[in-house]
Amino acid sequence: MIHSTDSFPGRTVNNNGKNHLYFGGTAYLGLPTLPGFCDILISNILKYGTGYAASRKANVRLSIYEEAETIMAGLIGSEAALSVSSGFLAGQLTLQSFSEEEYTFFHAPGTHPALIHPGGRPYATHGQLLQDVRDFAGSHPDKTPVVLCDSVTPEQNLYENHWYEQLPAEQTIFIADDSHGLGIMGNKGEGVYKRLEQIPFKELVVCGSMSKGFGIQAGAIFSSGAVIRRLWDNPVFAGASPASPAMLATFRDALPVYDIQRKKLQDNLKDFERYISGTDIFNGIKGHPAYSYKEESLTRYLLDKGIITTAFPYPDARSSLVQRIVISAYHTREDISKLCSAVRHFIN
């Protein structure tokens, strides 16, 4: 069911003239309408303008880009970072960096369209993927397998499922989209990079959106200095407009706000999980605010109770229905209590 609204969906969303609690979307830290965060962004827009209609490689260069990228790399744990205008571009630009004939691409189950290579091999199971990559690496010494995956999807979870440890690491390039982990997972929102770098991959790249966890319209790529320099030299990067400098300055200035909102989110998750303890209706990842479920009747039941959740086919109209309850830092303890009471009534 489509819900049209002309007001921003935050803690609540207006649907047909009635306010509903909103437990969907991906604004996990509740930043888009948070007054303190908006004040930081507005201040930076007044300083840097609304956007930057030029190439990063032009002869006039704003220092905020490199400053913010240095902070990003330090937080995530990579040697270097590169910002772009979106998470989707981050994935596509990364693929451009490994486009020569020497690379062969393997897509893990649930890989996001941002990391789909047209010549790649899709897999339904990790077991078959691992076997084929091992066989390929053993029989093609002149080629490099590139394994592509998401960090957080219903099909896979790099935070708890360590299937990647069984890859022939020193022969493999590993690329992960961590859009739903950046800013959320880890003690400081560092995401999955530090976990993955413990594996001696031939090359490691983590990319993704900065909007879901960090609240800025931008994408970013994290890797070695050599990979980031190769991306910087790519014509696609030179020809694409960069992320707004005001957004990157906001990332730099809002680091304390991220910590506060992450703590609020963690408290909300503890409340939610305490309330639903003993039920088996949801699938989730420890510490992550999205809880998937299969019962379409639950979506309708919650709507009748004044609660809207995520429910739509993704990534296209032919895909299966994605249904999730998403807890955010927007929510109050009363919101969580109302949601959980409705869920328990549904179950019973």
XYZ file of C-alpha atoms in Angstrom:
348
model
C 0.000 0.000 0.000
C 1.333 3.420 -1.000
C 1.058 6.256 1.542
C 1.393 9.713 -0.003
C 2.349 12.623 2.232
C 3.554 16.187 1.828
C 5.313 16.279 5.204
C 8.626 14.640 6.054
C 8.217 11.110 7.493
C 10.079 11.211 10.784
C 8.743 9.854 14.056
C 5.259 10.179 12.571
C 3.832 10.424 9.086
C 0.564 11.997 7.986
C -1.586 9.576 6.025
C -5.001 10.680 4.728
C -5.172 13.485 7.285
C -4.275 11.247 10.231
C -0.926 11.030 11.993
C 0.531 7.535 12.222
C 3.602 6.375 14.097
C 6.272 5.603 11.510
C 8.529 2.590 11.989
C 10.073 2.475 8.532
C 12.630 4.186 6.354
C 16.381 4.294 6.928
C 16.935 7.516 8.908
C 18.231 5.388 11.754
C 19.642 8.182 13.929
C 16.638 10.467 13.451
C 18.784 13.229 11.970
C 16.830 14.770 9.042
C 14.541 16.878 11.263
C 16.661 17.007 14.433
C 16.909 20.748 15.273
C 20.558 20.688 16.361
C 21.628 18.741 13.286
C 19.615 20.981 10.967
C 21.206 24.057 12.564
C 24.656 22.681 11.735
C 23.633 21.971 8.146
C 22.020 25.391 7.659
C 25.121 27.106 9.021
C 27.292 25.194 6.561
C 24.956 25.938 3.646
C 25.346 29.644 4.427
C 29.130 29.170 4.339
C 29.530 26.729 1.426
C 26.348 27.205 -0.610
C 23.721 24.641 -1.550
C 25.927 22.626 -3.885
C 29.167 22.633 -5.847
C 28.662 22.695 -9.612
C 32.248 21.856 -10.522
C 34.603 18.922 -10.771
C 36.694 17.937 -7.769
C 39.637 18.059 -10.176
C 39.054 21.671 -11.232
C 41.816 24.213 -10.610
C 39.861 25.753 -7.690
C 39.465 23.181 -4.911
C 37.585 23.356 -1.615
C 39.650 22.057 1.281
C 36.605 20.708 3.148
C 36.535 17.632 0.896
C 39.950 16.337 1.850
C 39.429 17.397 5.464
C 36.172 15.445 5.762
C 37.600 12.432 3.892
C 40.510 12.265 6.326
C 38.046 12.241 9.241
C 35.927 9.588 7.491
C 38.914 7.300 6.961
C 39.997 7.707 10.574
C 36.532 6.847 11.865
C 35.952 3.872 9.562
C 39.494 2.544 9.945
C 40.698 2.663 6.340
C 43.925 4.083 4.989
C 42.022 6.539 2.785
C 38.508 7.604 1.764
C 36.818 9.314 -1.162
C 33.446 11.066 -1.101
C 30.962 11.167 -3.981
C 27.403 12.407 -4.414
C 25.576 9.161 -3.542
C 25.982 5.636 -2.286
C 24.953 4.285 -5.673
C 27.716 6.244 -7.409
C 30.160 5.003 -4.765
C 29.390 1.432 -5.784
C 29.482 2.049 -9.510
C 32.708 4.044 -9.314
C 34.287 1.243 -7.303
C 33.374 -1.252 -10.028
C 34.974 1.072 -12.591
C 38.228 0.738 -10.689
C 38.299 -3.014 -11.334
C 37.027 -3.128 -14.896
C 39.993 -4.655 -16.714
C 39.875 -8.151 -18.207
C 42.024 -9.571 -15.414
C 39.078 -9.418 -12.976
C 36.144 -11.835 -12.711
C 33.147 -10.838 -10.580
C 31.129 -12.981 -8.164
C 27.922 -11.610 -6.577
C 27.004 -12.903 -3.134
C 23.287 -13.429 -2.374
C 21.403 -10.156 -1.960
C 24.037 -7.881 -3.500
C 22.668 -4.350 -3.937
C 22.179 -3.049 -7.516
C 24.886 -0.451 -6.797
C 27.449 -3.271 -6.866
C 26.061 -5.363 -9.700
C 28.624 -5.874 -12.445
C 27.049 -6.729 -15.833
C 29.472 -9.585 -16.339
C 29.259 -10.912 -12.808
C 28.019 -14.285 -11.620
C 25.041 -14.209 -9.197
C 24.702 -16.812 -6.449
C 21.782 -18.010 -4.372
C 23.943 -19.559 -1.642
C 27.241 -18.673 -0.007
C 28.350 -22.281 -0.126
C 28.290 -22.422 -3.924
C 29.887 -18.973 -4.153
C 32.776 -20.030 -1.894
C 33.335 -23.255 -3.825
C 33.365 -21.505 -7.199
C 35.716 -18.733 -6.048
C 38.138 -21.307 -4.615
C 37.991 -23.359 -7.823
C 38.411 -20.249 -9.969
C 41.398 -18.970 -7.994
C 43.076 -22.377 -8.245
C 42.599 -22.754 -11.987
C 43.014 -19.140 -13.213
C 46.307 -17.781 -11.866
C 46.195 -14.963 -14.444
C 42.834 -13.609 -13.203
C 41.634 -12.124 -9.907
C 38.254 -12.994 -8.385
C 36.293 -9.975 -7.122
C 33.618 -10.863 -4.566
C 30.779 -8.327 -4.230
C 28.271 -8.243 -1.383
C 26.144 -6.212 1.012
C 26.952 -6.060 4.699
C 23.316 -6.045 5.876
C 20.523 -7.753 3.928
C 17.905 -10.411 4.705
C 20.116 -12.858 2.787
C 23.436 -12.059 4.406
C 25.050 -10.411 7.371
C 28.769 -9.714 7.493
C 28.524 -8.704 11.139
C 27.501 -12.146 12.395
C 28.013 -14.532 9.462
C 31.727 -14.784 8.675
C 31.490 -16.790 5.464
C 34.069 -14.503 3.861
C 36.770 -16.035 6.081
C 36.622 -19.140 3.851
C 37.628 -17.251 0.697
C 41.146 -17.576 -0.743
C 41.826 -14.149 0.720
C 45.270 -13.363 -0.669
C 43.992 -13.946 -4.201
C 40.624 -12.203 -3.722
C 39.446 -8.611 -3.930
C 36.542 -8.139 -1.526
C 34.055 -5.272 -2.018
C 31.209 -4.657 0.434
C 28.376 -2.144 0.416
C 27.973 -1.070 4.060
C 25.239 1.536 3.517
C 23.151 0.172 6.393
C 26.080 -0.220 8.763
C 27.960 3.069 8.370
C 27.143 5.378 11.254
C 25.119 2.686 13.035
C 27.163 -0.410 13.720
C 30.210 -0.474 15.966
C 31.120 1.623 18.971
C 31.500 4.823 16.931
C 29.488 3.934 13.843
C 32.576 2.657 12.041
C 30.687 -0.145 10.344
C 32.249 -3.333 9.025
C 35.631 -2.207 7.668
C 37.706 -2.993 10.767
C 36.239 -6.505 10.910
C 37.009 -7.205 7.279
C 40.547 -5.845 7.348
C 41.482 -8.662 9.718
C 41.305 -10.937 6.659
C 44.391 -10.618 4.388
C 42.464 -9.863 1.201
C 44.437 -8.904 -1.874
C 42.412 -5.691 -1.733
C 39.512 -4.569 0.475
C 36.977 -1.899 -0.472
C 33.957 -0.808 1.561
C 31.535 1.698 0.040
C 28.070 2.992 0.679
C 25.618 5.758 1.407
C 26.317 8.355 4.097
C 22.645 9.346 4.326
C 21.270 6.452 6.350
C 23.607 6.576 9.322
C 25.220 9.999 9.033
C 22.291 12.009 7.665
C 24.145 13.649 4.765
C 23.388 13.284 1.066
C 26.677 11.722 -0.009
C 28.395 8.437 -0.684
C 31.860 7.295 0.295
C 34.483 4.690 -0.564
C 37.021 3.344 1.937
C 40.124 1.440 0.968
C 43.897 1.576 0.606
C 45.582 4.724 -0.590
C 46.397 2.999 -3.885
C 42.753 2.184 -4.657
C 41.552 5.660 -3.658
C 44.175 7.283 -5.900
C 42.994 5.080 -8.781
C 39.413 6.185 -8.161
C 40.501 9.841 -8.028
C 42.072 9.442 -11.473
C 38.957 7.792 -12.954
C 37.197 9.956 -15.598
C 33.827 9.109 -14.027
C 34.944 10.726 -10.771
C 36.290 13.760 -12.616
C 33.078 14.167 -14.618
C 30.586 13.741 -11.773
C 29.503 16.605 -9.545
C 30.687 15.975 -5.985
C 28.658 15.826 -2.819
C 27.651 19.222 -1.472
C 30.524 20.709 0.542
C 27.969 21.805 3.146
C 27.083 18.148 3.647
C 30.688 17.135 4.225
C 31.240 20.050 6.601
C 28.137 18.926 8.489
C 29.598 15.436 8.830
C 32.735 16.977 10.322
C 30.834 19.238 12.714
C 28.157 16.761 13.785
C 30.377 14.006 15.199
C 29.196 14.689 18.799
C 25.567 14.664 17.616
C 26.070 11.254 16.011
C 27.296 9.857 19.323
C 24.274 11.223 21.205
C 21.772 9.899 18.660
C 23.482 6.517 18.454
C 23.106 6.166 22.231
C 19.389 7.013 21.938
C 18.999 4.426 19.214
C 20.749 1.769 21.263
C 18.459 2.487 24.215
C 15.411 2.164 21.961
C 16.679 -1.144 20.606
C 17.097 -2.495 24.121
C 13.511 -1.506 24.954
C 12.139 -3.064 21.765
C 14.025 -6.323 22.195
C 12.987 -6.569 25.848
C 9.330 -6.133 24.883
C 9.431 -8.734 22.084
C 11.575 -11.231 23.967
C 10.259 -14.734 23.416
C 8.662 -14.040 20.028
C 10.062 -15.454 16.794
C 8.259 -13.291 14.279
C 11.250 -11.049 13.430
C 14.666 -11.569 11.877
C 17.357 -9.068 12.750
C 21.021 -8.439 13.409
C 22.184 -7.695 16.928
C 22.612 -3.942 17.271
C 20.921 -3.099 13.975
C 17.558 -1.263 13.956
C 15.828 -3.071 11.071
C 13.708 -6.143 11.865
C 12.303 -8.037 8.901
C 9.162 -10.174 8.972
C 7.150 -12.198 6.461
C 3.531 -11.895 7.599
C 1.827 -9.371 5.323
C -1.152 -9.479 7.677
C 1.041 -7.863 10.364
C 1.603 -4.850 8.101
C -2.161 -4.435 7.672
C -2.846 -5.011 11.363
C -0.328 -2.371 12.449
C -1.756 0.090 9.935
C -5.185 -0.374 11.529
C -3.531 0.455 14.862
C -2.063 3.690 13.502
C 1.427 2.357 12.749
C 3.127 2.396 9.339
C 6.081 0.104 8.648
C 8.282 -0.474 5.601
C 6.407 -2.671 3.103
C 7.115 -2.545 -0.641
C 8.626 -4.734 -3.391
C 12.383 -4.123 -3.723
C 14.454 -3.541 -5.780
C 11.766 -3.595 -8.498
C 8.058 -4.300 -8.890
C 8.733 -7.991 -9.654
C 10.676 -8.482 -6.429
C 9.260 -9.975 -3.274
C 7.763 -7.697 -0.654
C 10.285 -6.207 1.769
C 8.626 -5.828 5.186
C 10.517 -4.317 8.094
C 9.987 -2.609 11.385
C 12.672 0.026 11.754
C 13.464 1.492 15.157
C 15.120 4.903 15.127
C 16.440 7.523 17.496
C 13.295 9.512 16.614
C 11.127 7.233 18.717
C 10.113 7.681 22.338
C 9.734 4.924 24.904
C 5.975 5.382 24.585
C 6.208 4.812 20.823
C 8.125 1.579 21.347
C 5.638 0.431 23.974
C 2.661 1.087 21.663
C 4.329 -0.785 18.795
C 5.205 -3.787 20.928
C 1.751 -3.931 22.488
C 0.228 -4.058 18.990
C 2.681 -6.773 17.897
C 1.859 -8.909 20.936
C -1.882 -8.533 20.355
C -1.330 -9.618 16.745
C 0.606 -12.697 17.815
C -1.919 -13.676 20.487
